[in-house]
mmCIF file of C-alpha atoms and ligand atoms in Angstrom:
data_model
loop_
_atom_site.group_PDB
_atom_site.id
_atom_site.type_symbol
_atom_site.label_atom_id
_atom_site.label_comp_id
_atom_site.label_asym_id
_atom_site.label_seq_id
_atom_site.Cartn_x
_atom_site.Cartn_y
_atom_site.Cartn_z
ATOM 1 C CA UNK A 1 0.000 0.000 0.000
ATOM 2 C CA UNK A 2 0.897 3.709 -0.589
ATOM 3 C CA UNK A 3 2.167 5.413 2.232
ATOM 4 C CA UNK A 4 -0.500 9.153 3.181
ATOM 5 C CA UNK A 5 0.756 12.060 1.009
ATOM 6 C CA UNK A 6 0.926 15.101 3.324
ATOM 7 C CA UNK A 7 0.130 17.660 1.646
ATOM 8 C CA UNK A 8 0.170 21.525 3.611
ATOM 9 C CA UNK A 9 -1.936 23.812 1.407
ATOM 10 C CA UNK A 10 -0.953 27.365 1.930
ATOM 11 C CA UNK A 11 -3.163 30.635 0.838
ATOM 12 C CA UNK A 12 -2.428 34.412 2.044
ATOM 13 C CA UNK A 13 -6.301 34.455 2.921
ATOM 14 C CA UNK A 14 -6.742 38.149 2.364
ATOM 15 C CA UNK A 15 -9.354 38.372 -0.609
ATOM 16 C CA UNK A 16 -11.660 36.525 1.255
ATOM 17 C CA UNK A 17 -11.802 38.684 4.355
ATOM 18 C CA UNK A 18 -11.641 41.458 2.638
ATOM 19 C CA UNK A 19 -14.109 41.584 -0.041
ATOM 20 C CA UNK A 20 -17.684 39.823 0.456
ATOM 21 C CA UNK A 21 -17.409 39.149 -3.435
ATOM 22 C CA UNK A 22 -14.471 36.829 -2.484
ATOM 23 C CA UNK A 23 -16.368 35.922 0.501
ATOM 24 C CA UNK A 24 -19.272 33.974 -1.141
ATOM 25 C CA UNK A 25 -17.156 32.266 -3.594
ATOM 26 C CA UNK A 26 -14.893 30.723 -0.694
ATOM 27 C CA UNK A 27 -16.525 30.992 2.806
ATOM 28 C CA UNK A 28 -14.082 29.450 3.943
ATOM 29 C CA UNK A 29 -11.110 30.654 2.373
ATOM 30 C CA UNK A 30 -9.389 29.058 -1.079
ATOM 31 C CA UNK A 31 -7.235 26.817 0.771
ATOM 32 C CA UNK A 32 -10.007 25.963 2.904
ATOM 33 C CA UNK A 33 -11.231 24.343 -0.847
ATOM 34 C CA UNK A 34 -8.964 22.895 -1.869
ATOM 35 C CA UNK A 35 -8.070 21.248 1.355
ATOM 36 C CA UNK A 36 -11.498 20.131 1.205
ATOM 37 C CA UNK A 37 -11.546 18.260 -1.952
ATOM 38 C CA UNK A 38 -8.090 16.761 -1.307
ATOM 39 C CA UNK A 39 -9.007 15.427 1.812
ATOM 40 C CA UNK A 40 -11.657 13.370 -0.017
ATOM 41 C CA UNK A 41 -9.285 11.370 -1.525
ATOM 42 C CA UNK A 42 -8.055 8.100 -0.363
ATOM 43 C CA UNK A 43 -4.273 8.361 0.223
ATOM 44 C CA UNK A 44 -3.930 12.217 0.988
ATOM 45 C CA UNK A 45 -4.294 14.167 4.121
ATOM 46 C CA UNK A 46 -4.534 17.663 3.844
ATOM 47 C CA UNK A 47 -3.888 20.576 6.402
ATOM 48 C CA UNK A 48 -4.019 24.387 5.840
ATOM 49 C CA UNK A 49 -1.412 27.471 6.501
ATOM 50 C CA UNK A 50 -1.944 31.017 5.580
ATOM 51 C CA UNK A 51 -0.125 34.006 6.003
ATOM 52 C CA UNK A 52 -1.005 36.092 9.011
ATOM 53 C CA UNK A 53 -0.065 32.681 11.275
ATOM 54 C CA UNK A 54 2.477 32.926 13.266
ATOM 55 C CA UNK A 55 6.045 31.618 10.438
ATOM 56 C CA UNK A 56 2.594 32.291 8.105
ATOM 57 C CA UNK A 57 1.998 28.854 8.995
ATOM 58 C CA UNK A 58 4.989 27.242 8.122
ATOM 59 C CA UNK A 59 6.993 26.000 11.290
ATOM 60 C CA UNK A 60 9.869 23.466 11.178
ATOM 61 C CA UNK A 61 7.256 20.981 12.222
ATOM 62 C CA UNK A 62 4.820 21.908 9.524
ATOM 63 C CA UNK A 63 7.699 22.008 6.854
ATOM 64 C CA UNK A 64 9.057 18.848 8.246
ATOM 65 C CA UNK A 65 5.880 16.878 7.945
ATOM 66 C CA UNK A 66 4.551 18.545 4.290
ATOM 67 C CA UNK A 67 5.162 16.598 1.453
ATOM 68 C CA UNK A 68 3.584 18.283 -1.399
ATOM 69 C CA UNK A 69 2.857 22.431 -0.392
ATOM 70 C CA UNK A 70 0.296 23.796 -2.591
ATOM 71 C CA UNK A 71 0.866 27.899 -2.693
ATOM 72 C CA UNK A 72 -1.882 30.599 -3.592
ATOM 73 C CA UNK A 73 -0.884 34.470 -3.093
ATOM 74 C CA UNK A 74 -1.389 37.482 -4.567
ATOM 75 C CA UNK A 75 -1.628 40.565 -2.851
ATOM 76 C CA UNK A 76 0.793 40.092 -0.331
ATOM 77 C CA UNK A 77 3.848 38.585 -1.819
ATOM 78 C CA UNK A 78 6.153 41.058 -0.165
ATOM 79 C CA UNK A 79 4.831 40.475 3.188
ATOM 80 C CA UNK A 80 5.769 36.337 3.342
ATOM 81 C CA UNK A 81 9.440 36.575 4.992
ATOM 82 C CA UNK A 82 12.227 35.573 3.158
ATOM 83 C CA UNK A 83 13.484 33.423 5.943
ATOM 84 C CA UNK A 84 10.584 31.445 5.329
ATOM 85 C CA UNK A 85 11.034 31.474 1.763
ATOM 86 C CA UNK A 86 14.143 30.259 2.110
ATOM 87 C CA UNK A 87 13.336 27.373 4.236
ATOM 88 C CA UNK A 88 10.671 26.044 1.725
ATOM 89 C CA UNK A 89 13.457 26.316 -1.450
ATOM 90 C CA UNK A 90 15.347 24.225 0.606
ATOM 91 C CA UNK A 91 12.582 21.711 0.797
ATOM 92 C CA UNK A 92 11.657 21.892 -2.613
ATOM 93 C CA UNK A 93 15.100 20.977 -3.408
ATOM 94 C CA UNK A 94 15.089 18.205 -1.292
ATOM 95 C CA UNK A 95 12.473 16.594 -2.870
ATOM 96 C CA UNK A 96 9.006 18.269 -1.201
ATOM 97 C CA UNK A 97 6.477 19.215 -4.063
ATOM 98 C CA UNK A 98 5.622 22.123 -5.114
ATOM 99 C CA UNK A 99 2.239 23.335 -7.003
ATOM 100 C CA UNK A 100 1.661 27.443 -7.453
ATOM 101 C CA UNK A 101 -1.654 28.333 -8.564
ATOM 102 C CA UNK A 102 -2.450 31.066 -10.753
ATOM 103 C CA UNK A 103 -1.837 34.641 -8.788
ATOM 104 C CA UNK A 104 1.205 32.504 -7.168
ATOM 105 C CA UNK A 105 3.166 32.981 -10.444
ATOM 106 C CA UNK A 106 4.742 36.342 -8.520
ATOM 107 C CA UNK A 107 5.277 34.816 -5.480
ATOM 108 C CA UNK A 108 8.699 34.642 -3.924
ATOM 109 C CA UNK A 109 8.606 31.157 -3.952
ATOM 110 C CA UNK A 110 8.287 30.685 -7.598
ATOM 111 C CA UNK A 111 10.338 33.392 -8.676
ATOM 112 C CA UNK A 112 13.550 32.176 -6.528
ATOM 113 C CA UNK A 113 12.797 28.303 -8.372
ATOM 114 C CA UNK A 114 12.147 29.977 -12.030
ATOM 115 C CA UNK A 115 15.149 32.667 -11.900
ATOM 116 C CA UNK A 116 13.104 34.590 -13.780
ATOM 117 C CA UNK A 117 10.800 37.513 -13.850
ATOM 118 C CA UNK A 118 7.557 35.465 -14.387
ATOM 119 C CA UNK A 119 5.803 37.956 -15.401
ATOM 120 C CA UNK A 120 2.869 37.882 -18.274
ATOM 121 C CA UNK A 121 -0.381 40.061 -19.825
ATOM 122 C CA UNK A 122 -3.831 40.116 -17.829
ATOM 123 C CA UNK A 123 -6.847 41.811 -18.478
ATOM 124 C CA UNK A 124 -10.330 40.777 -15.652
ATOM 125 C CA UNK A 125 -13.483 40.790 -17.651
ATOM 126 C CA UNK A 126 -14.389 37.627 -16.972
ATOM 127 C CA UNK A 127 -13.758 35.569 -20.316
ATOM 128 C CA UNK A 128 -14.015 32.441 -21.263
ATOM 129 C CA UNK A 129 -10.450 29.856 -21.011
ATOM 130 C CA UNK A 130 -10.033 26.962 -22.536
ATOM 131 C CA UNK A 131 -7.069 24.292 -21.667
ATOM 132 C CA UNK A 132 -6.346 22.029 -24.013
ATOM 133 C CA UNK A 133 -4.157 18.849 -22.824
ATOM 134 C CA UNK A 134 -1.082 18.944 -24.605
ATOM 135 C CA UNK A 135 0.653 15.736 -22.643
ATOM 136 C CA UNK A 136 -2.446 13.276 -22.437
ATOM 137 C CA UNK A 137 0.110 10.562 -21.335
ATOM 138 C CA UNK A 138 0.955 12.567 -18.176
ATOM 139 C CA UNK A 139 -0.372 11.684 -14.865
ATOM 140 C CA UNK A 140 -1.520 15.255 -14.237
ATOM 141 C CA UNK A 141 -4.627 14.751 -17.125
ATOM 142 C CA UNK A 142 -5.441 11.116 -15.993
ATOM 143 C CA UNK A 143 -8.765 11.460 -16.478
ATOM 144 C CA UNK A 144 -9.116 14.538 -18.156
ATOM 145 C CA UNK A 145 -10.964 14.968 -21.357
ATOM 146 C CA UNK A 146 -8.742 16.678 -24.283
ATOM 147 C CA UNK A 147 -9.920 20.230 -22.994
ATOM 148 C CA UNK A 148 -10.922 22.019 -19.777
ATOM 149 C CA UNK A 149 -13.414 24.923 -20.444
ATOM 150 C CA UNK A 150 -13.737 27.739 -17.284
ATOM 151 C CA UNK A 151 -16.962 29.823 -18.238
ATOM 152 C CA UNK A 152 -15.862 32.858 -16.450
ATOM 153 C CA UNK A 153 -11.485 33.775 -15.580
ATOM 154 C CA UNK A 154 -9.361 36.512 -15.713
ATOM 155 C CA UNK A 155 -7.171 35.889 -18.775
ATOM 156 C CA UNK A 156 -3.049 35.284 -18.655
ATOM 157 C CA UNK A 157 -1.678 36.181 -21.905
ATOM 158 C CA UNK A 158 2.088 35.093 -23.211
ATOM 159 C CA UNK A 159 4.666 35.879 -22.872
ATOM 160 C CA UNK A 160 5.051 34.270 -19.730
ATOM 161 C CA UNK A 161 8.397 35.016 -18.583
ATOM 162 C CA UNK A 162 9.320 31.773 -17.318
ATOM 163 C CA UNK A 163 12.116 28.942 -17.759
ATOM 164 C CA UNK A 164 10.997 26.442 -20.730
ATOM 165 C CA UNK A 165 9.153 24.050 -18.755
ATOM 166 C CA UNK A 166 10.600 20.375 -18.525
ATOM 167 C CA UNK A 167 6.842 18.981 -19.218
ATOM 168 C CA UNK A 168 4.394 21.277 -21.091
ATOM 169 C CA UNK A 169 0.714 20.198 -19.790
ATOM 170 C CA UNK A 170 -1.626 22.280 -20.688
ATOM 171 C CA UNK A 171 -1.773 25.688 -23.277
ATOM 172 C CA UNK A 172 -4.812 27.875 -22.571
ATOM 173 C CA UNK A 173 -6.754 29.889 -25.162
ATOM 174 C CA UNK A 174 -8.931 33.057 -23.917
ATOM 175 C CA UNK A 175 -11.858 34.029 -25.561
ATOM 176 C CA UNK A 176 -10.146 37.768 -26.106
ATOM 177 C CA UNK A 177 -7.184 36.219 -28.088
ATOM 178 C CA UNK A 178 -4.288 35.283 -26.059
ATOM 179 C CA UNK A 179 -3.208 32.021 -25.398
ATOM 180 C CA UNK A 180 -0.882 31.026 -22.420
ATOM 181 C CA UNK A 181 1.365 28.207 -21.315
ATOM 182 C CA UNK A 182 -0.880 26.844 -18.000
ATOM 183 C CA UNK A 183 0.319 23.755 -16.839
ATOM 184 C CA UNK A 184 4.029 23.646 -16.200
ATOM 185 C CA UNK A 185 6.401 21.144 -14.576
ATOM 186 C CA UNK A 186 9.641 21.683 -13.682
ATOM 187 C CA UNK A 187 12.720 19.556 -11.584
ATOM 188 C CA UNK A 188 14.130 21.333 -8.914
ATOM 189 C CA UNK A 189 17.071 19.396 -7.198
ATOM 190 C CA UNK A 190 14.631 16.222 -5.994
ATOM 191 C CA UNK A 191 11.430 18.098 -5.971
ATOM 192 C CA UNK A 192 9.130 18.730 -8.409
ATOM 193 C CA UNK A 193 7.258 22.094 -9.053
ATOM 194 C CA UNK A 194 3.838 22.491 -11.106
ATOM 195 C CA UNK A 195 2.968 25.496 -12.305
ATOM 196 C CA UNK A 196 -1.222 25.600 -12.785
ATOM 197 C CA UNK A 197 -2.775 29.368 -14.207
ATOM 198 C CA UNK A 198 -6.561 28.725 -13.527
ATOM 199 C CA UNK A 199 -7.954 30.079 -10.047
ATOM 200 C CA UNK A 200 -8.818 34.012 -9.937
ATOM 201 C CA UNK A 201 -10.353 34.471 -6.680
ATOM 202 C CA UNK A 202 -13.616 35.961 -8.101
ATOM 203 C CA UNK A 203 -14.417 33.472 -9.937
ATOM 204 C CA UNK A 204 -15.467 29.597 -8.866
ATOM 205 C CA UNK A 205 -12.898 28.016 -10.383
ATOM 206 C CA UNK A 206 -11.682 25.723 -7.988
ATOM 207 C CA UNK A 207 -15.625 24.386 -6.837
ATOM 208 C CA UNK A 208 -15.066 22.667 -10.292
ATOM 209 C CA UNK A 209 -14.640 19.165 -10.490
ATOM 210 C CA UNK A 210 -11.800 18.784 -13.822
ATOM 211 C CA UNK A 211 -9.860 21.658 -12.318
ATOM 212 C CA UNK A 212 -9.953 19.437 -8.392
ATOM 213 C CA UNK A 213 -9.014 16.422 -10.429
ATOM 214 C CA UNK A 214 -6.074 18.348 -12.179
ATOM 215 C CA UNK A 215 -5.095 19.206 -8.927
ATOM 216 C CA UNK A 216 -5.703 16.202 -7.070
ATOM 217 C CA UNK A 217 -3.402 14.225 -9.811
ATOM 218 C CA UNK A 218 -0.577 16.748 -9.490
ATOM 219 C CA UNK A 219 -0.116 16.179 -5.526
ATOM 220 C CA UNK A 220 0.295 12.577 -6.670
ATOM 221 C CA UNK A 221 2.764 13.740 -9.211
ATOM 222 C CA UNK A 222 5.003 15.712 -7.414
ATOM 223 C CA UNK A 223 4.850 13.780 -4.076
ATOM 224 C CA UNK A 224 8.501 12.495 -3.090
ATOM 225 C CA UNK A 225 10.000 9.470 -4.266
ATOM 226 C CA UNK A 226 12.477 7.014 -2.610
ATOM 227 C CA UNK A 227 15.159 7.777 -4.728
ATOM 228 C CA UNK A 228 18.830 6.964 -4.186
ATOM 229 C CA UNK A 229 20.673 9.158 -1.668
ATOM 230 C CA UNK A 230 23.786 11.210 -3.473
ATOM 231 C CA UNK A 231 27.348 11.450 -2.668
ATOM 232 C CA UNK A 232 28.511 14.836 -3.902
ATOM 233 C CA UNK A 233 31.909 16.239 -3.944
ATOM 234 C CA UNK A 234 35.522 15.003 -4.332
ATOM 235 C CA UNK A 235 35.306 11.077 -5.035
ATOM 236 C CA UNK A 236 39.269 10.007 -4.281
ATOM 237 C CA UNK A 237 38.196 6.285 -4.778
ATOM 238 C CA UNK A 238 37.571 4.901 -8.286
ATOM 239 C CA UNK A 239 35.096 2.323 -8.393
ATOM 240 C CA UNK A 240 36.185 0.600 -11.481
ATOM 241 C CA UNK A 241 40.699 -0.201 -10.981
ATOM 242 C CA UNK A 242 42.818 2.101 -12.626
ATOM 243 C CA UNK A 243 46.258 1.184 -13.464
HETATM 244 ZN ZN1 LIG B 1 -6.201 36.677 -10.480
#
């Protein structure tokens, strides 16, 4: 049997205190969502973090005990510490995954991983996206039909200033024109990072079932592996004889 994924699913939980708009979409906060819907799942146990927490959330022991972090922000990047920041890099690279949604794209988190800007176009009118599955053998569309439609997002327009992703998953197309690249994966050291665009916090987005499954599939992605431990550094001894 598969040992629990333990998965920590941080949000800055601002939007939805602030703005009764927010408010009725998630009563009880985004990551209180999509902890939600992950917690229905056989095989995951999820907790929640959020910003104005003491560490915003994100103690030793939480870190220590997270194997997949799941990271939503958008009006206050600047306030998450970079102590903390650090601290979760340093996870990520040894092998805890990582999955920014949407708004994330700017965080400090992602930026540090990407090296890169990450900026892009946006325009909030409410149009409709469409993301079609460019990878269908990946295990982040099992299940997933050739296209996700979202009636209602803000729209992300290229270019994305981002690293060439290792794994292209999904391209979105906006009613308005653009397209963008919105499902990225990326190796960091021994963790893996997913990059998914869809979730403007106006919108319902994640009450939809494809986007939870999409979701749901990338925890199980980018949860650790047993891989080999590595031996860096100056290696005196040969392994093979060398006269
Ligand atoms: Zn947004």
């Amino acid at each position: 049997m598969n040992k629990t994924i333990r998965v920590t699913v941080w949000n800055e939980f601002r939007h939805e205190r602030e703005s009764e708009a927010v408010k009725k979409v998630y009563p009880n906060g985004i990551h209180g969502t999509i902890a939600d819907f992950l917690n229905r799942q056989e095989g995951i146990e999820a907790v929640t973090a959020t910003l104005d927490e003491p560490e915003h959330g994100l103690t030793d022991e939480v870190l220590s005990s997270t194997d997949v972090m799941i990271w939503w922000g958008h009006m206050a990047h600047h306030e998450v510490s970079d102590e903390i920041v650090e601290k979760v890099h340093k996870k990520v690279l040894e092998g805890m995954g990582l999955i920014v949604l949407h708004s994330g794209h700017f965080s400090k988190i992602f930026r540090r991983l990407m090296g890169t800007e990450c900026d892009l176009k946006w325009r909030e009118i409410g149009e409709k996206e469409r993301l079609w599955v460019v990878e269908p053998g990946h295990p982040i569309v099992e299940g997933i039909d050739e296209y996700i439609e979202i009636p209602r997002e803000e729209m992300y327009g290229e270019r994305f200033d981002i690293p060439a992703p290792d794994t292209l998953v999904f391209i979105s197309w906006f009613a308005g024109g653009e397209v963008f690249r919105s499902g990225c994966c990326y190796n960091r050291g021994k963790g893996k990072i997913f990059y998914f665009r869809p979730g403007h916090e106006t919108f319902p987005v994640y009450h939809q079932p494809d986007i939870q499954k999409v979701i749901t599939n990338a925890v199980k992605w980018a949860a650790p592996t047993d891989g080999p431990r590595l031996r860096m550094g100056h290696v005196p001894e040969p392994l093979e004889d060398i006269k």
